[in-house]
XYZ file of C-alpha atoms in Angstrom:
428
model
C -23.153 -12.681 18.516
C -23.349 -8.926 18.894
C -20.045 -7.016 18.938
C -18.687 -6.118 22.333
C -18.901 -2.434 23.211
C -15.693 -0.622 24.013
C -15.161 0.038 27.753
C -15.293 3.598 28.955
C -11.616 3.935 29.893
C -9.325 3.990 26.877
C -5.699 4.227 26.085
C -5.173 7.851 24.953
C -3.752 8.317 21.466
C 0.030 8.435 21.562
C 1.932 10.358 18.914
C 5.714 10.252 19.119
C 7.908 12.326 16.830
C 11.166 10.506 16.268
C 14.303 12.660 16.438
C 16.077 12.980 13.125
C 19.530 11.564 12.830
C 22.504 13.930 12.548
C 24.553 11.594 10.446
C 25.830 12.695 7.073
C 22.941 13.349 4.745
C 24.970 12.747 1.580
C 26.203 9.158 1.831
C 29.200 8.353 -0.358
C 29.219 5.653 -2.968
C 29.998 2.227 -1.612
C 33.277 0.555 -2.442
C 33.145 -3.240 -2.951
C 34.689 -3.863 0.473
C 32.204 -1.543 2.174
C 29.309 -3.076 0.309
C 30.382 -6.520 1.466
C 30.564 -5.361 5.086
C 27.083 -3.814 4.865
C 25.671 -7.089 3.690
C 25.220 -6.472 -0.037
C 25.881 -10.094 -0.914
C 24.290 -12.930 -2.735
C 21.747 -15.376 -1.256
C 22.874 -17.479 1.657
C 25.245 -14.962 3.221
C 24.896 -13.281 6.606
C 24.376 -9.516 6.824
C 25.348 -6.717 9.167
C 23.899 -3.237 8.992
C 24.423 0.241 10.386
C 21.731 2.001 12.434
C 20.135 3.635 9.433
C 18.279 2.323 6.420
C 19.294 -0.972 4.942
C 21.453 -0.301 1.897
C 21.005 -3.648 0.211
C 21.792 -3.385 -3.467
C 23.295 0.112 -3.271
C 26.616 -1.133 -4.581
C 24.986 -1.153 -8.002
C 23.249 2.208 -7.545
C 25.339 5.169 -8.555
C 24.555 8.820 -9.089
C 23.806 9.167 -12.810
C 26.851 10.424 -14.735
C 26.801 13.995 -16.060
C 25.456 12.840 -19.398
C 22.365 11.466 -17.644
C 21.759 14.237 -15.108
C 18.218 15.442 -14.533
C 18.992 18.973 -15.765
C 20.596 17.665 -18.944
C 17.717 15.220 -19.496
C 15.144 18.016 -19.087
C 17.099 20.221 -21.493
C 17.300 17.474 -24.113
C 13.599 16.713 -23.680
C 12.741 20.395 -24.221
C 14.834 20.407 -27.381
C 13.155 17.249 -28.595
C 16.366 15.226 -28.344
C 15.159 12.927 -25.561
C 11.957 10.923 -25.343
C 9.735 11.106 -22.268
C 10.530 7.499 -21.185
C 14.253 8.296 -20.919
C 13.496 11.405 -18.872
C 11.168 9.430 -16.622
C 13.851 6.772 -16.125
C 16.389 9.435 -15.153
C 13.972 10.894 -12.598
C 13.270 7.421 -11.216
C 16.982 6.673 -10.801
C 17.415 9.924 -8.904
C 14.484 9.055 -6.611
C 15.836 5.548 -5.934
C 19.185 7.054 -4.984
C 17.393 9.444 -2.565
C 15.864 6.493 -0.679
C 19.213 6.042 1.085
C 18.419 9.200 3.089
C 14.883 8.144 4.093
C 14.329 7.862 7.842
C 11.336 7.450 10.153
C 10.535 11.059 11.060
C 7.175 10.462 12.805
C 5.819 7.508 14.705
C 2.444 6.994 16.391
C 0.768 4.208 18.366
C -2.832 5.432 18.791
C -4.684 2.090 18.884
C -5.161 -0.748 21.367
C -5.422 -3.177 18.444
C -3.340 -3.488 15.268
C -3.809 -1.094 12.352
C -5.572 -2.630 9.355
C -6.038 0.062 6.671
C -4.334 3.204 5.434
C -5.176 6.123 3.116
C -3.556 9.462 2.282
C -5.565 12.653 1.950
C -5.694 13.480 -1.791
C -4.811 17.189 -1.401
C -3.013 17.516 1.963
C 0.390 15.794 1.602
C 0.943 15.516 5.366
C -2.488 14.131 6.303
C -3.389 10.459 6.426
C -6.140 8.278 7.855
C -5.560 4.884 9.466
C -8.148 2.344 10.617
C -7.737 -0.377 13.244
C -8.965 -3.844 14.109
C -11.231 -2.334 16.790
C -12.915 0.053 14.345
C -10.976 3.095 15.568
C -9.875 5.662 12.966
C -7.221 8.337 13.332
C -6.915 11.315 10.974
C -3.406 12.621 11.496
C -1.786 15.748 10.068
C 1.780 15.212 11.213
C 2.819 18.562 9.704
C 1.210 20.475 12.583
C 1.307 20.074 16.352
C -2.459 19.861 16.807
C -3.852 16.695 18.340
C -4.942 14.135 15.715
C -8.642 13.471 15.181
C -9.550 10.166 16.840
C -12.832 8.394 16.025
C -13.633 5.556 18.419
C -14.843 2.247 17.019
C -17.031 -0.492 18.494
C -14.145 -2.712 19.611
C -14.159 -6.423 18.818
C -15.742 -7.127 15.450
C -15.275 -3.595 14.110
C -12.247 -4.153 11.842
C -11.830 -1.364 9.262
C -11.060 -3.433 6.160
C -10.769 -0.539 3.684
C -10.626 3.245 3.895
C -10.778 5.911 1.148
C -11.174 9.686 1.252
C -14.201 10.960 -0.647
C -12.801 12.388 -3.918
C -15.824 14.705 -4.212
C -15.547 16.051 -0.653
C -12.205 15.458 1.043
C -13.650 16.248 4.481
C -15.359 12.857 4.305
C -14.197 9.272 3.893
C -15.596 5.877 2.920
C -15.053 2.737 4.994
C -15.876 -0.938 4.761
C -15.802 -2.918 7.962
C -16.306 -6.249 9.652
C -19.455 -4.991 11.380
C -21.190 -5.553 8.027
C -21.292 -1.973 6.748
C -19.897 0.119 3.897
C -20.540 3.779 4.617
C -19.561 7.417 4.137
C -18.484 9.290 7.287
C -17.344 12.774 8.260
C -14.335 13.625 10.416
C -16.501 13.561 13.546
C -17.397 9.931 12.886
C -21.005 10.619 11.867
C -22.444 8.349 9.196
C -23.518 10.495 6.242
C -24.736 7.655 4.054
C -24.985 3.890 4.519
C -24.236 2.202 1.200
C -24.501 -1.447 2.217
C -25.363 -3.237 5.436
C -25.838 -6.781 6.706
C -28.142 -7.475 9.622
C -26.233 -10.624 10.617
C -22.674 -10.971 11.847
C -22.072 -13.946 9.565
C -21.430 -11.588 6.647
C -19.185 -8.535 6.398
C -17.403 -6.320 3.886
C -13.708 -6.899 3.190
C -12.882 -4.411 0.428
C -14.010 -1.170 -1.164
C -13.052 1.376 -3.841
C -14.496 4.616 -5.198
C -14.508 6.342 -8.609
C -14.938 10.119 -8.780
C -15.420 10.147 -12.559
C -18.118 7.462 -12.673
C -19.392 8.388 -9.207
C -19.693 4.793 -8.086
C -18.744 2.781 -5.015
C -17.768 -0.887 -5.269
C -17.481 -3.180 -2.249
C -16.835 -6.911 -1.756
C -17.860 -9.251 1.062
C -16.602 -12.396 2.804
C -18.589 -14.880 0.690
C -17.691 -13.656 -2.792
C -20.342 -11.008 -3.507
C -19.453 -7.666 -5.109
C -21.864 -4.718 -4.954
C -21.839 -1.701 -7.263
C -23.629 1.445 -6.071
C -23.829 5.034 -7.230
C -22.855 7.939 -4.959
C -26.478 8.384 -3.904
C -26.438 4.906 -2.399
C -28.593 3.256 -5.050
C -27.578 -0.342 -5.719
C -26.784 -1.000 -9.391
C -26.039 -4.703 -9.006
C -25.121 -7.313 -6.420
C -23.480 -10.432 -7.844
C -21.478 -13.348 -6.513
C -18.290 -12.930 -8.545
C -16.031 -15.260 -6.533
C -16.424 -18.522 -4.651
C -14.860 -17.117 -1.468
C -13.952 -13.870 0.284
C -13.245 -10.858 -1.930
C -10.101 -9.460 -0.325
C -9.596 -6.529 -2.683
C -11.460 -4.494 -5.318
C -9.801 -1.835 -7.480
C -11.113 0.499 -10.181
C -8.653 1.424 -12.916
C -7.574 5.081 -12.426
C -7.620 5.783 -16.183
C -10.419 3.487 -17.388
C -12.800 3.623 -14.455
C -15.116 1.088 -16.073
C -12.373 -1.526 -15.613
C -12.601 -3.388 -12.287
C -10.193 -5.886 -10.723
C -11.354 -8.206 -7.931
C -9.075 -10.456 -5.862
C -10.140 -13.378 -3.710
C -8.961 -16.171 -1.458
C -10.336 -18.512 -4.135
C -6.893 -17.962 -5.778
C -8.138 -15.865 -8.690
C -8.021 -12.247 -9.800
C -10.760 -11.293 -12.254
C -10.950 -8.345 -14.629
C -14.420 -6.923 -15.363
C -15.947 -4.318 -17.653
C -18.563 -2.602 -15.483
C -20.556 -1.728 -18.614
C -20.983 -5.395 -19.502
C -21.380 -7.188 -16.169
C -24.345 -9.549 -16.359
C -23.340 -12.424 -14.103
C -20.493 -14.282 -12.457
C -19.177 -15.576 -15.793
C -19.136 -12.202 -17.594
C -15.557 -11.337 -16.576
C -13.061 -10.292 -19.252
C -10.175 -12.309 -17.817
C -9.585 -14.694 -14.916
C -5.999 -14.757 -13.645
C -5.351 -17.921 -11.598
C -2.771 -17.930 -8.790
C -1.174 -20.686 -6.717
C -2.333 -19.258 -3.390
C -5.089 -17.005 -1.983
C -4.618 -13.338 -2.885
C -4.388 -10.311 -0.606
C -4.501 -7.479 -3.130
C -4.679 -6.396 -6.770
C -3.600 -2.801 -7.461
C -3.660 -1.023 -10.806
C -0.597 1.116 -11.505
C -1.135 4.909 -11.460
C -1.203 4.979 -15.283
C -3.612 2.039 -15.364
C -1.320 0.027 -17.639
C -0.280 -2.659 -15.140
C -1.832 -4.739 -12.366
C 0.115 -5.699 -9.250
C -1.054 -8.735 -7.255
C 0.120 -10.017 -3.869
C -0.632 -13.575 -2.793
C -0.620 -14.958 0.756
C 2.625 -16.866 0.406
C 5.685 -15.767 -1.557
C 4.791 -14.318 -4.939
C 4.149 -10.876 -6.383
C 2.927 -10.621 -9.975
C 2.870 -7.757 -12.469
C 0.393 -8.100 -15.345
C 0.353 -5.894 -18.439
C -3.002 -4.396 -19.404
C -2.226 -4.885 -23.089
C -1.800 -8.653 -22.655
C -3.780 -9.904 -19.670
C -3.617 -13.513 -20.825
C 0.185 -13.584 -21.248
C 2.441 -14.915 -18.483
C 3.058 -12.179 -15.926
C 6.290 -10.949 -14.414
C 6.833 -13.047 -11.273
C 8.685 -11.642 -8.265
C 9.530 -14.179 -5.506
C 9.121 -12.495 -2.135
C 8.440 -13.738 1.449
C 5.221 -12.280 2.898
C 3.275 -15.307 4.114
C -0.134 -15.020 5.729
C -0.538 -15.143 9.521
C -3.871 -14.911 11.315
C -2.832 -12.196 13.784
C -0.969 -10.078 11.227
C -2.547 -7.478 8.947
C -2.222 -9.030 5.463
C 0.832 -7.772 3.580
C 0.006 -5.919 0.364
C 2.445 -4.666 -2.268
C 1.773 -1.145 -3.575
C 2.904 1.159 -6.377
C 4.743 4.430 -6.068
C 2.353 7.148 -7.360
C 4.849 8.629 -9.854
C 7.414 5.968 -10.699
C 7.336 2.345 -11.816
C 8.388 1.114 -8.375
C 6.844 -1.458 -6.039
C 7.011 -1.289 -2.225
C 6.233 -4.282 -0.001
C 6.998 -5.394 3.561
C 9.153 -8.500 4.055
C 8.197 -11.307 6.459
C 11.302 -13.534 6.545
C 10.461 -17.169 5.905
C 12.947 -19.968 6.678
C 11.380 -21.987 3.843
C 11.907 -19.221 1.287
C 14.636 -20.221 -1.125
C 16.845 -17.144 -0.680
C 16.283 -16.739 3.063
C 19.354 -16.127 5.229
C 19.721 -16.628 8.993
C 19.865 -12.859 9.491
C 17.083 -11.818 7.114
C 15.531 -8.559 8.337
C 11.934 -7.301 8.267
C 12.542 -4.656 5.655
C 10.466 -2.674 3.187
C 11.593 -4.006 -0.173
C 11.652 -1.818 -3.271
C 11.385 -3.490 -6.682
C 11.683 -2.125 -10.187
C 8.242 -2.600 -11.737
C 9.715 -3.292 -15.169
C 12.536 -5.719 -14.393
C 11.270 -7.137 -11.078
C 14.717 -6.587 -9.546
C 15.186 -5.701 -5.882
C 16.825 -2.272 -5.951
C 16.581 -1.036 -2.355
C 15.473 -1.933 1.168
C 14.327 0.404 3.941
C 15.017 -0.599 7.527
C 15.057 1.021 10.957
C 16.453 -1.105 13.817
C 14.225 0.721 16.317
C 11.108 -0.256 14.337
C 11.971 -3.775 13.306
C 8.505 -5.366 13.264
C 6.711 -6.760 10.222
C 5.430 -3.925 8.039
C 2.144 -4.920 6.401
C 1.036 -1.811 4.495
C 3.020 0.863 2.669
C 1.657 3.825 0.758
C 3.218 7.035 -0.563
C 1.393 10.341 -0.423
C 0.172 11.721 -3.791
C 3.321 13.831 -4.172
C 5.425 10.684 -3.864
C 7.914 12.065 -1.319
C 6.568 10.687 1.986
C 5.877 7.047 2.840
C 3.398 5.863 5.473
C 3.695 2.333 6.834
C 1.657 0.158 9.171
C 3.583 -2.058 11.615
C 1.344 -3.828 14.120
C -0.076 -1.133 16.412
C 2.235 1.520 14.974
C 2.048 4.080 12.170
C 5.421 5.031 10.664
C 6.092 8.050 8.452
C 9.258 7.935 6.354
C 10.773 10.893 4.532
C 14.143 12.238 3.494
C 16.252 13.287 6.433
C 16.873 16.715 4.872
C 13.104 17.335 4.661
C 12.725 16.488 8.335
C 15.484 18.913 9.298
C 13.672 21.745 7.491
C 10.378 21.174 9.343
């Protein structure tokens, strides 16, 4: 059945800038009694929170003592007295402590259907692109007052399943969509190049990634096929790598010949693009208990983060793919009318960000569990912080930091949320 065309009258894009809070921007350390009142308790206890971010776990987070200050760590590193890992850990601790001052500084609701994909501009730290279930795309520079660029989609059947800026020309972007196309577009919505297309509505593309170094595009469809193409649009191969829908494809940022594919067939597979000859030529197959939403390589390429459709996040080490992974229990179950929840890395630190969908069947669920953004340490798997805004309390499906690592964009239903430090918002 052909997709329904969008009616002429449309809801105009709505961009709302949230006022910044005037509360103290240097929160004191929590005493045990205060931590208990704010809900920093063990499983099974009720929680109460103030009107700002959720400070779960902050009782254990303290400003590093003078001996571990950033300035001292940098000085010792310059003198050769401190290794880079210890300096990196000090910087990460400082960043985690700063999350207590993160607030929603910008909020937009430009679509008449839920948002489904998100990408930051690689060189403009205040510009992001978001795609919707109706095929609409907004390119929003929230650092200026100009009206965002809005590209209208086809409506029903036009879901933007993946979106990436073109690393070779950042005035263009790649998309894969449910209308059966993977293409390169400009900011006016014109199709520059069609990389893959289905002539029937029984097949569509669910995932896509791009490599600037190898100059290739990889895209996966709803029946398990993965296509590899060069930047000129020439198909290099088209193979059925999974038994079911390929929900995510990711090229390793450091070894761009290394490809990870995730599927609802409950497997993640690791491939060497130089040696792919058929569906059984994978390097490793990583079985899961449930269908999988995403598989993201860490920024240094040394780890792989997977998110299933139930209650488990896994962190695999690239040096030992076949060893048991680090398992992080977390409620984020799949729901048909919800954009699938996907855990993501911070671009500079070993931190994981993921939206929480409280589940009464989850073992550590409490009656007052909130729909937070949970922050985990990528090394230990421990929950170290939670972001929450009572005025935006829906389920947050997607989270991604800009390349600088200081601003977080989130997708919550129809809404786009931009989080940053309150001090940064006051300076703008």
